[in-house]
PDB file of C-alpha atoms in Angstrom:
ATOM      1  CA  UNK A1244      16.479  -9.532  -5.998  1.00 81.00           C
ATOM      2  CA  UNK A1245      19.511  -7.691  -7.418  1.00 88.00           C
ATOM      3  CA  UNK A1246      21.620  -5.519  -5.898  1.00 89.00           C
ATOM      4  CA  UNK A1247      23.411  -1.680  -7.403  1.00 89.00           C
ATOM      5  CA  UNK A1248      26.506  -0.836  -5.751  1.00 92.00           C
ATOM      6  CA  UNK A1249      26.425   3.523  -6.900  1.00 92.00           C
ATOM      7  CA  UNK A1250      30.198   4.364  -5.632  1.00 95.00           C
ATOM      8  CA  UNK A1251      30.606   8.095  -4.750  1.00 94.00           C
ATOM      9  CA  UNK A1252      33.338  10.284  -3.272  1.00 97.00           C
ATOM     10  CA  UNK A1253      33.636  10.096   0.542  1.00 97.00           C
ATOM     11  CA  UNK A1254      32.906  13.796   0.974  1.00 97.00           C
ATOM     12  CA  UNK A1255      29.526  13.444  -1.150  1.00 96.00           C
ATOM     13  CA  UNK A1256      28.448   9.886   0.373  1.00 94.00           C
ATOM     14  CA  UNK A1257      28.931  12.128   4.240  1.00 95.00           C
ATOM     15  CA  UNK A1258      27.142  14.849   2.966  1.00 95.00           C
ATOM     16  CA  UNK A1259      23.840  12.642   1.800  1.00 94.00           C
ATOM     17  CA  UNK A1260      24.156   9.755   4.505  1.00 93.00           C
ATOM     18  CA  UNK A1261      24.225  12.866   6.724  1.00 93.00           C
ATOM     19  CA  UNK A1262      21.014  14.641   5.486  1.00 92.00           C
ATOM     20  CA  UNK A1263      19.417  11.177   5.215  1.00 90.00           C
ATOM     21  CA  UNK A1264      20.911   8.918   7.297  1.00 88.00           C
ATOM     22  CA  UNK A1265      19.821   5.249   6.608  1.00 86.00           C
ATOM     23  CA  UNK A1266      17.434   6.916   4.063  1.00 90.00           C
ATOM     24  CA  UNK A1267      19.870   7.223   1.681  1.00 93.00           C
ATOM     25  CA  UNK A1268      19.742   3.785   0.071  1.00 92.00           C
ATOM     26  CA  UNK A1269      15.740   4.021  -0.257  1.00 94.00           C
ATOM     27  CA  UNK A1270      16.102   7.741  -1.436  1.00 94.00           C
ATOM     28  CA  UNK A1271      18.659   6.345  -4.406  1.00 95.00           C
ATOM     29  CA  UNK A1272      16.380   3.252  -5.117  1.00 96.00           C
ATOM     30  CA  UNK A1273      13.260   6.605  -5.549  1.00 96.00           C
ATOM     31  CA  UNK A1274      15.330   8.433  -7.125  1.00 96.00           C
ATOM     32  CA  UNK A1275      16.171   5.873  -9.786  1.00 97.00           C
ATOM     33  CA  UNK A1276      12.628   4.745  -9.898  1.00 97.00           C
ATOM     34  CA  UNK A1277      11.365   8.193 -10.226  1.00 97.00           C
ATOM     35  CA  UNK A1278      13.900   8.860 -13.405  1.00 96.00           C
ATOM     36  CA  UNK A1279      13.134   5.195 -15.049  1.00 96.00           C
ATOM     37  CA  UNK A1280       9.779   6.156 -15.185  1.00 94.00           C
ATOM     38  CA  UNK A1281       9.886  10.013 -16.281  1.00 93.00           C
ATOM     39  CA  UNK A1282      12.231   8.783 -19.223  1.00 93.00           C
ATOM     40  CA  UNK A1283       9.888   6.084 -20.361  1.00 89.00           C
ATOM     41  CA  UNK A1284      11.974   3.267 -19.368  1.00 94.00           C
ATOM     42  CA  UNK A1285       9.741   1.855 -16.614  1.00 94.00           C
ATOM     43  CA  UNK A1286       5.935   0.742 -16.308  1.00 90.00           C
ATOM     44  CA  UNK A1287       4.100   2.056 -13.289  1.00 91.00           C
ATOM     45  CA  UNK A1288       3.945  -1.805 -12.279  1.00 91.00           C
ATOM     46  CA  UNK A1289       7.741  -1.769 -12.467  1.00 95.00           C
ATOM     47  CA  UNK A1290       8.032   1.110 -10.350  1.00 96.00           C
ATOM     48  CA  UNK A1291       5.459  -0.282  -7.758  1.00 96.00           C
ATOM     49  CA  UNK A1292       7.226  -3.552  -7.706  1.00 96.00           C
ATOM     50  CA  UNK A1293      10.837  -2.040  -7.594  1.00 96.00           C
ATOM     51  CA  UNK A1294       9.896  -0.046  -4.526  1.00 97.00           C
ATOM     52  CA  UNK A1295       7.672  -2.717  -2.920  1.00 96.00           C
ATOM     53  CA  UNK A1296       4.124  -0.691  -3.375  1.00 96.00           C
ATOM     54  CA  UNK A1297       1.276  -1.095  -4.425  1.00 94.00           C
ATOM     55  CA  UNK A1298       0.158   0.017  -8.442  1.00 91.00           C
ATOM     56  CA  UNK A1299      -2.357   2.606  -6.420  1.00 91.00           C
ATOM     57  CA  UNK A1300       0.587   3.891  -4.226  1.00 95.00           C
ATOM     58  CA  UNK A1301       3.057   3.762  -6.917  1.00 95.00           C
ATOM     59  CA  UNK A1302       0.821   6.320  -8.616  1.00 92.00           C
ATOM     60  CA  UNK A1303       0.679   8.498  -5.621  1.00 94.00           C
ATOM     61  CA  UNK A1304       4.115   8.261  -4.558  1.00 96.00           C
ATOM     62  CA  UNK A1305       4.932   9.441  -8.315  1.00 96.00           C
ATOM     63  CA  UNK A1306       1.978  12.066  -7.969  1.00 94.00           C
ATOM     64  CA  UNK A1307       3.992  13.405  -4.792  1.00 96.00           C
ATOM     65  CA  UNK A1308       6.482  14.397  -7.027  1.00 94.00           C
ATOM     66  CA  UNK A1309       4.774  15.752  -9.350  1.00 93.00           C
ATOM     67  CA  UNK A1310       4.708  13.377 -12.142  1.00 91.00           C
ATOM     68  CA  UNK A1311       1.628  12.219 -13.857  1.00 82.00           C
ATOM     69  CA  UNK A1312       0.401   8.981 -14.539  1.00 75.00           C
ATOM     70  CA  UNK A1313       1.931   7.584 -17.937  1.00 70.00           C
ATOM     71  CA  UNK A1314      -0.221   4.362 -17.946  1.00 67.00           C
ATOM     72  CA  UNK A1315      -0.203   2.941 -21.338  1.00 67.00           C
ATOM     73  CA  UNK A1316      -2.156  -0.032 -22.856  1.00 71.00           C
ATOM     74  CA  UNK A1317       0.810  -2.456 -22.079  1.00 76.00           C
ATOM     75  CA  UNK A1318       1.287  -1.184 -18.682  1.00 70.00           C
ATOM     76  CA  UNK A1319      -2.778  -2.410 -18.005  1.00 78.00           C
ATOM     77  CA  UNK A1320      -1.827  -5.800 -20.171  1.00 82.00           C
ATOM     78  CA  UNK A1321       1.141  -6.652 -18.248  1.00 82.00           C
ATOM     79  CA  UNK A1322      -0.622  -5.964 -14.857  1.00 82.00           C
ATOM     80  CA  UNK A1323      -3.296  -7.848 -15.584  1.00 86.00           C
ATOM     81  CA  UNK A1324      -1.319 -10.707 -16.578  1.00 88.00           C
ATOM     82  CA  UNK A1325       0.495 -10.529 -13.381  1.00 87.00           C
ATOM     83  CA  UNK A1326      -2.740 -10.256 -11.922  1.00 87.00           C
ATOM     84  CA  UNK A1327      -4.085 -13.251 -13.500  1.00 88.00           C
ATOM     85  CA  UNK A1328      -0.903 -15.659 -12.712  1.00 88.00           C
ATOM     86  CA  UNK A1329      -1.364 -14.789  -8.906  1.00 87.00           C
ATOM     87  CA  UNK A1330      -5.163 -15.408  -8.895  1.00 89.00           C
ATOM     88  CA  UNK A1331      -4.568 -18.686 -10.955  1.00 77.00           C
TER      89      UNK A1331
END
């Protein structure tokens, strides 16, 4: 695993670790995941993997938010080559 440091001004960082409290890490890592996704740049396998879910939940947790399922053909390839390496 990799790590993002996101640096922001003291004021702002009170503000959000205020509303969210230890949240606000896993809210950045959704928010992130939530905008890779809406702009194209992420798979709904990515998304699941990057925030630890399953595909199923990944779809619902982007669902919650009101964004519909983008699954293309490569999306189902590269799952089910993912799929296959764990079975094998």
């Amino acid at each position: 695993m990799s790590s993002l440091t996101i640096v922001l001004p003291n004021k702002i960082y009170q503000h959000l670790h205020s509303e969210l409290g230890e949240n606000l890490e896993r809210k950045a890592q959704e928010a992130l995941a939530v905008e890779g996704y809406r702009s194209g740049i992420l798979s709904l396998g990515e998304v699941a993997e990057m925030l630890d879910l399953s595909v199923n939940d990944a779809d619902g947790f982007l669902k919650e938010r009101g964004i519909e399922s983008l699954i293309t053909s490569d999306d189902i390839k590269n799952d089910t080559e993912k799929l296959l390496k764990l079975i094998s």
